[in-house]
């Protein structure tokens, strides 16, 4: 019974880490898209004496940035949460094994 519960716990932790990584990859894709939107010079126009001005689509850029923020925050939370769960579980199991080893030594 304990083995099945431990396996289920590890599976949920790995699933959290996977979803966190997927969300962070999606956020990175949005950041790359935002970089292309910011670097796009096709919408610029120049006068002879004046410097070039860029006519950007600021609402589109803000929308992409706004969509990437929750994805990155949630992805980071899931990835860190899954990692902490796995490490804490491994630590608890080591402590339990050490306690059992000490009890066996005392029993001898």
Short mmCIF file of N, CA and C in Angstrom, two decimals:
data_model
loop_
_atom_site.label_atom_id
_atom_site.label_comp_id
_atom_site.label_asym_id
_atom_site.label_seq_id
_atom_site.Cartn_x
_atom_site.Cartn_y
_atom_site.Cartn_z
N UNK A 1 0.83 -1.20 0.00
CA UNK A 1 0.00 0.00 0.00
C UNK A 1 0.87 1.25 0.00
N UNK A 2 1.93 1.24 0.81
CA UNK A 2 2.79 2.40 0.89
C UNK A 2 3.50 2.63 -0.45
N UNK A 3 3.89 1.54 -1.12
CA UNK A 3 4.57 1.67 -2.40
C UNK A 3 3.66 2.31 -3.44
N UNK A 4 2.41 1.92 -3.48
CA UNK A 4 1.46 2.48 -4.46
C UNK A 4 1.23 3.97 -4.19
N UNK A 5 1.11 4.33 -2.93
CA UNK A 5 0.91 5.74 -2.59
C UNK A 5 2.14 6.56 -2.95
N UNK A 6 3.33 6.02 -2.73
CA UNK A 6 4.56 6.71 -3.07
C UNK A 6 4.68 6.90 -4.59
N UNK A 7 4.32 5.86 -5.33
CA UNK A 7 4.37 5.95 -6.79
C UNK A 7 3.38 6.99 -7.32
N UNK A 8 2.19 7.02 -6.73
CA UNK A 8 1.19 8.01 -7.13
C UNK A 8 1.67 9.43 -6.81
N UNK A 9 2.30 9.59 -5.65
CA UNK A 9 2.83 10.89 -5.25
C UNK A 9 3.92 11.35 -6.23
N UNK A 10 4.82 10.43 -6.59
CA UNK A 10 5.88 10.77 -7.54
C UNK A 10 5.30 11.07 -8.92
N UNK A 11 4.27 10.34 -9.30
CA UNK A 11 3.63 10.58 -10.60
C UNK A 11 3.01 11.98 -10.64
N UNK A 12 2.33 12.38 -9.59
CA UNK A 12 1.73 13.71 -9.54
C UNK A 12 2.81 14.80 -9.53
N UNK A 13 3.90 14.54 -8.84
CA UNK A 13 5.00 15.51 -8.82
C UNK A 13 5.61 15.65 -10.21
N UNK A 14 5.82 14.54 -10.88
CA UNK A 14 6.37 14.59 -12.24
C UNK A 14 5.41 15.27 -13.20
N UNK A 15 4.13 15.05 -13.00
CA UNK A 15 3.12 15.70 -13.84
C UNK A 15 3.14 17.21 -13.62
N UNK A 16 3.29 17.63 -12.37
CA UNK A 16 3.40 19.06 -12.08
C UNK A 16 4.62 19.66 -12.77
N UNK A 17 5.75 18.97 -12.69
CA UNK A 17 6.96 19.47 -13.33
C UNK A 17 6.79 19.54 -14.84
N UNK A 18 6.15 18.55 -15.43
CA UNK A 18 5.95 18.54 -16.88
C UNK A 18 5.07 19.70 -17.32
N UNK A 19 3.96 19.89 -16.62
CA UNK A 19 3.08 21.01 -16.97
C UNK A 19 3.77 22.35 -16.78
N UNK A 20 4.59 22.46 -15.74
CA UNK A 20 5.35 23.68 -15.52
C UNK A 20 6.31 23.95 -16.67
N UNK A 21 7.00 22.91 -17.12
CA UNK A 21 7.93 23.07 -18.24
C UNK A 21 7.20 23.44 -19.52
N UNK A 22 6.05 22.83 -19.75
CA UNK A 22 5.27 23.13 -20.96
C UNK A 22 4.80 24.59 -20.94
N UNK A 23 4.32 25.05 -19.79
CA UNK A 23 3.88 26.44 -19.69
C UNK A 23 5.04 27.42 -19.85
N UNK A 24 6.21 27.08 -19.32
CA UNK A 24 7.37 27.95 -19.49
C UNK A 24 7.83 27.98 -20.95
N UNK A 25 7.74 26.87 -21.64
CA UNK A 25 8.09 26.85 -23.06
C UNK A 25 7.11 27.72 -23.85
N UNK A 26 5.82 27.63 -23.50
CA UNK A 26 4.82 28.48 -24.18
C UNK A 26 5.10 29.96 -23.90
N UNK A 27 5.47 30.28 -22.67
CA UNK A 27 5.79 31.68 -22.34
C UNK A 27 7.02 32.14 -23.11
N UNK A 28 8.01 31.27 -23.23
CA UNK A 28 9.21 31.62 -24.01
C UNK A 28 8.87 31.86 -25.47
N UNK A 29 7.96 31.05 -26.01
CA UNK A 29 7.53 31.26 -27.40
C UNK A 29 6.85 32.62 -27.55
N UNK A 30 6.05 33.01 -26.57
CA UNK A 30 5.42 34.33 -26.62
C UNK A 30 6.45 35.44 -26.51
N UNK A 31 7.49 35.23 -25.70
CA UNK A 31 8.55 36.25 -25.58
C UNK A 31 9.31 36.40 -26.89
N UNK A 32 9.56 35.27 -27.56
CA UNK A 32 10.24 35.33 -28.86
C UNK A 32 9.37 36.08 -29.87
N UNK A 33 8.07 35.77 -29.85
CA UNK A 33 7.15 36.47 -30.75
C UNK A 33 7.13 37.96 -30.44
N UNK A 34 7.14 38.31 -29.16
CA UNK A 34 7.19 39.71 -28.76
C UNK A 34 8.47 40.38 -29.25
N UNK A 35 9.57 39.66 -29.17
CA UNK A 35 10.83 40.19 -29.69
C UNK A 35 10.75 40.48 -31.18
N UNK A 36 10.12 39.58 -31.93
CA UNK A 36 9.96 39.82 -33.36
C UNK A 36 9.03 41.00 -33.63
N UNK A 37 8.00 41.13 -32.80
CA UNK A 37 7.10 42.27 -32.97
C UNK A 37 7.81 43.59 -32.68
N UNK A 38 8.67 43.59 -31.67
CA UNK A 38 9.40 44.80 -31.34
C UNK A 38 10.48 45.14 -32.36
N UNK A 39 11.07 44.12 -32.96
CA UNK A 39 12.15 44.33 -33.92
C UNK A 39 11.64 44.55 -35.34
N UNK A 40 10.36 44.41 -35.56
CA UNK A 40 9.79 44.55 -36.90
C UNK A 40 9.90 46.00 -37.36
N UNK A 41 10.60 46.20 -38.47
CA UNK A 41 10.81 47.56 -38.98
C UNK A 41 9.99 47.81 -40.26
N UNK A 42 9.12 46.92 -40.63
CA UNK A 42 8.32 47.13 -41.84
C UNK A 42 7.31 48.24 -41.65
N UNK A 43 6.92 48.50 -40.44
CA UNK A 43 5.94 49.54 -40.18
C UNK A 43 6.58 50.91 -39.95
N UNK A 44 7.87 51.05 -40.22
CA UNK A 44 8.52 52.33 -39.97
C UNK A 44 8.47 53.21 -41.22
N UNK A 45 8.50 54.48 -41.00
CA UNK A 45 8.54 55.43 -42.11
C UNK A 45 9.51 56.54 -41.74
N UNK A 46 10.16 57.09 -42.75
CA UNK A 46 11.20 58.09 -42.51
C UNK A 46 10.96 59.32 -43.40
N UNK A 47 11.30 60.47 -42.84
CA UNK A 47 11.37 61.71 -43.61
C UNK A 47 12.84 62.00 -43.87
N UNK A 48 13.10 62.89 -44.77
CA UNK A 48 14.51 63.12 -45.13
C UNK A 48 15.32 63.66 -43.97
N UNK A 49 14.86 64.64 -43.28
CA UNK A 49 15.65 65.27 -42.22
C UNK A 49 15.32 64.68 -40.85
N UNK A 50 14.17 64.11 -40.68
CA UNK A 50 13.75 63.60 -39.37
C UNK A 50 14.19 62.14 -39.20
N UNK A 51 14.42 61.73 -37.97
CA UNK A 51 14.75 60.33 -37.74
C UNK A 51 13.54 59.43 -38.01
N UNK A 52 13.81 58.18 -38.23
CA UNK A 52 12.73 57.23 -38.53
C UNK A 52 11.84 57.03 -37.31
N UNK A 53 10.56 56.97 -37.55
CA UNK A 53 9.60 56.68 -36.49
C UNK A 53 8.95 55.34 -36.79
N UNK A 54 8.66 54.63 -35.75
CA UNK A 54 8.08 53.31 -35.91
C UNK A 54 6.61 53.37 -35.53
N UNK A 55 5.78 52.97 -36.46
CA UNK A 55 4.35 52.86 -36.17
C UNK A 55 4.10 51.42 -35.73
N UNK A 56 4.05 51.20 -34.44
CA UNK A 56 3.92 49.83 -33.93
C UNK A 56 2.47 49.54 -33.55
N UNK A 57 2.25 48.28 -33.38
CA UNK A 57 0.95 47.83 -32.89
C UNK A 57 1.10 47.57 -31.40
N UNK A 58 1.05 48.62 -30.62
CA UNK A 58 1.28 48.52 -29.18
C UNK A 58 0.24 47.62 -28.50
N UNK A 59 -1.04 47.69 -28.84
CA UNK A 59 -1.99 46.79 -28.16
C UNK A 59 -1.67 45.31 -28.39
N UNK A 60 -1.21 44.97 -29.59
CA UNK A 60 -0.86 43.57 -29.87
C UNK A 60 0.36 43.15 -29.03
N UNK A 61 1.33 44.04 -28.92
CA UNK A 61 2.52 43.73 -28.13
C UNK A 61 2.18 43.59 -26.65
N UNK A 62 1.33 44.47 -26.17
CA UNK A 62 0.92 44.39 -24.76
C UNK A 62 0.09 43.13 -24.49
N UNK A 63 -0.70 42.73 -25.46
CA UNK A 63 -1.49 41.51 -25.31
C UNK A 63 -0.58 40.29 -25.22
N UNK A 64 0.43 40.24 -26.09
CA UNK A 64 1.38 39.12 -26.05
C UNK A 64 2.14 39.12 -24.72
N UNK A 65 2.58 40.29 -24.28
CA UNK A 65 3.28 40.39 -23.00
C UNK A 65 2.36 40.00 -21.85
N UNK A 66 1.12 40.48 -21.90
CA UNK A 66 0.16 40.16 -20.84
C UNK A 66 -0.19 38.68 -20.79
N UNK A 67 -0.19 38.02 -21.95
CA UNK A 67 -0.47 36.58 -21.97
C UNK A 67 0.72 35.77 -21.47
N UNK A 68 1.93 36.29 -21.68
CA UNK A 68 3.11 35.53 -21.27
C UNK A 68 3.35 35.57 -19.76
N UNK A 69 2.90 36.62 -19.11
CA UNK A 69 3.16 36.77 -17.68
C UNK A 69 2.46 35.68 -16.85
N UNK A 70 1.16 35.45 -17.00
CA UNK A 70 0.54 34.38 -16.20
C UNK A 70 1.09 33.01 -16.54
N UNK A 71 1.42 32.79 -17.82
CA UNK A 71 1.99 31.50 -18.19
C UNK A 71 3.33 31.27 -17.50
N UNK A 72 4.16 32.30 -17.48
CA UNK A 72 5.47 32.14 -16.85
C UNK A 72 5.36 31.99 -15.34
N UNK A 73 4.47 32.73 -14.72
CA UNK A 73 4.30 32.62 -13.26
C UNK A 73 3.74 31.25 -12.89
N UNK A 74 2.71 30.82 -13.58
CA UNK A 74 2.12 29.51 -13.28
C UNK A 74 3.09 28.39 -13.62
N UNK A 75 3.80 28.51 -14.73
CA UNK A 75 4.78 27.48 -15.09
C UNK A 75 5.89 27.38 -14.07
N UNK A 76 6.38 28.52 -13.61
CA UNK A 76 7.43 28.51 -12.60
C UNK A 76 6.92 27.90 -11.30
N UNK A 77 5.71 28.26 -10.91
CA UNK A 77 5.14 27.71 -9.67
C UNK A 77 4.98 26.20 -9.76
N UNK A 78 4.48 25.70 -10.89
CA UNK A 78 4.30 24.26 -11.04
C UNK A 78 5.63 23.52 -11.08
N UNK A 79 6.59 24.07 -11.80
CA UNK A 79 7.89 23.42 -11.91
C UNK A 79 8.60 23.38 -10.56
N UNK A 80 8.59 24.48 -9.86
CA UNK A 80 9.23 24.53 -8.53
C UNK A 80 8.46 23.67 -7.54
N UNK A 81 7.14 23.74 -7.58
CA UNK A 81 6.34 22.93 -6.67
C UNK A 81 6.56 21.44 -6.86
N UNK A 82 6.61 20.99 -8.11
CA UNK A 82 6.86 19.58 -8.38
C UNK A 82 8.25 19.15 -7.94
N UNK A 83 9.23 20.02 -8.17
CA UNK A 83 10.60 19.70 -7.75
C UNK A 83 10.72 19.62 -6.23
N UNK A 84 10.09 20.55 -5.55
CA UNK A 84 10.14 20.56 -4.08
C UNK A 84 9.43 19.34 -3.52
N UNK A 85 8.31 18.96 -4.12
CA UNK A 85 7.60 17.77 -3.65
C UNK A 85 8.47 16.53 -3.78
N UNK A 86 9.14 16.39 -4.92
CA UNK A 86 9.99 15.22 -5.13
C UNK A 86 11.17 15.21 -4.16
N UNK A 87 11.82 16.35 -3.99
CA UNK A 87 12.97 16.40 -3.09
C UNK A 87 12.56 16.19 -1.64
N UNK A 88 11.43 16.75 -1.25
CA UNK A 88 10.95 16.55 0.12
C UNK A 88 10.59 15.10 0.35
N UNK A 89 9.95 14.48 -0.62
CA UNK A 89 9.59 13.08 -0.49
C UNK A 89 10.84 12.21 -0.36
N UNK A 90 11.86 12.49 -1.17
CA UNK A 90 13.10 11.72 -1.09
C UNK A 90 13.76 11.91 0.28
N UNK A 91 13.73 13.13 0.77
CA UNK A 91 14.33 13.41 2.09
C UNK A 91 13.58 12.68 3.20
N UNK A 92 12.27 12.71 3.15
CA UNK A 92 11.47 12.03 4.18
C UNK A 92 11.74 10.52 4.14
N UNK A 93 11.85 9.96 2.94
CA UNK A 93 12.13 8.53 2.85
C UNK A 93 13.52 8.19 3.40
N UNK A 94 14.49 9.05 3.17
CA UNK A 94 15.82 8.83 3.74
C UNK A 94 15.79 8.90 5.26
N UNK A 95 15.04 9.86 5.80
CA UNK A 95 14.93 9.97 7.26
C UNK A 95 14.26 8.73 7.83
N UNK A 96 13.23 8.25 7.17
CA UNK A 96 12.54 7.03 7.65
C UNK A 96 13.49 5.84 7.61
N UNK A 97 14.27 5.73 6.53
CA UNK A 97 15.23 4.63 6.45
C UNK A 97 16.30 4.73 7.53
N UNK A 98 16.75 5.94 7.81
CA UNK A 98 17.75 6.11 8.87
C UNK A 98 17.16 5.75 10.23
N UNK A 99 15.91 6.13 10.47
CA UNK A 99 15.27 5.78 11.74
C UNK A 99 15.11 4.28 11.88
N UNK A 100 14.73 3.61 10.79
CA UNK A 100 14.61 2.15 10.83
C UNK A 100 15.96 1.50 11.07
N UNK A 101 17.00 2.06 10.46
CA UNK A 101 18.35 1.52 10.65
C UNK A 101 18.79 1.69 12.10
N UNK A 102 18.51 2.83 12.69
CA UNK A 102 18.86 3.05 14.10
C UNK A 102 18.08 2.12 15.00
N UNK A 103 16.81 1.87 14.69
CA UNK A 103 16.01 0.95 15.51
C UNK A 103 16.56 -0.47 15.40
N UNK A 104 17.03 -0.87 14.21
CA UNK A 104 17.61 -2.20 14.06
C UNK A 104 18.91 -2.32 14.85
N UNK A 105 19.69 -1.26 14.86
CA UNK A 105 20.95 -1.25 15.62
C UNK A 105 20.68 -1.34 17.13
N UNK A 106 19.66 -0.66 17.59
CA UNK A 106 19.31 -0.72 19.01
C UNK A 106 18.80 -2.08 19.40
N UNK A 107 18.10 -2.73 18.48
CA UNK A 107 17.52 -4.04 18.78
C UNK A 107 18.59 -5.13 18.90
N UNK A 108 19.75 -4.92 18.30
CA UNK A 108 20.81 -5.92 18.35
C UNK A 108 21.45 -6.03 19.68
#
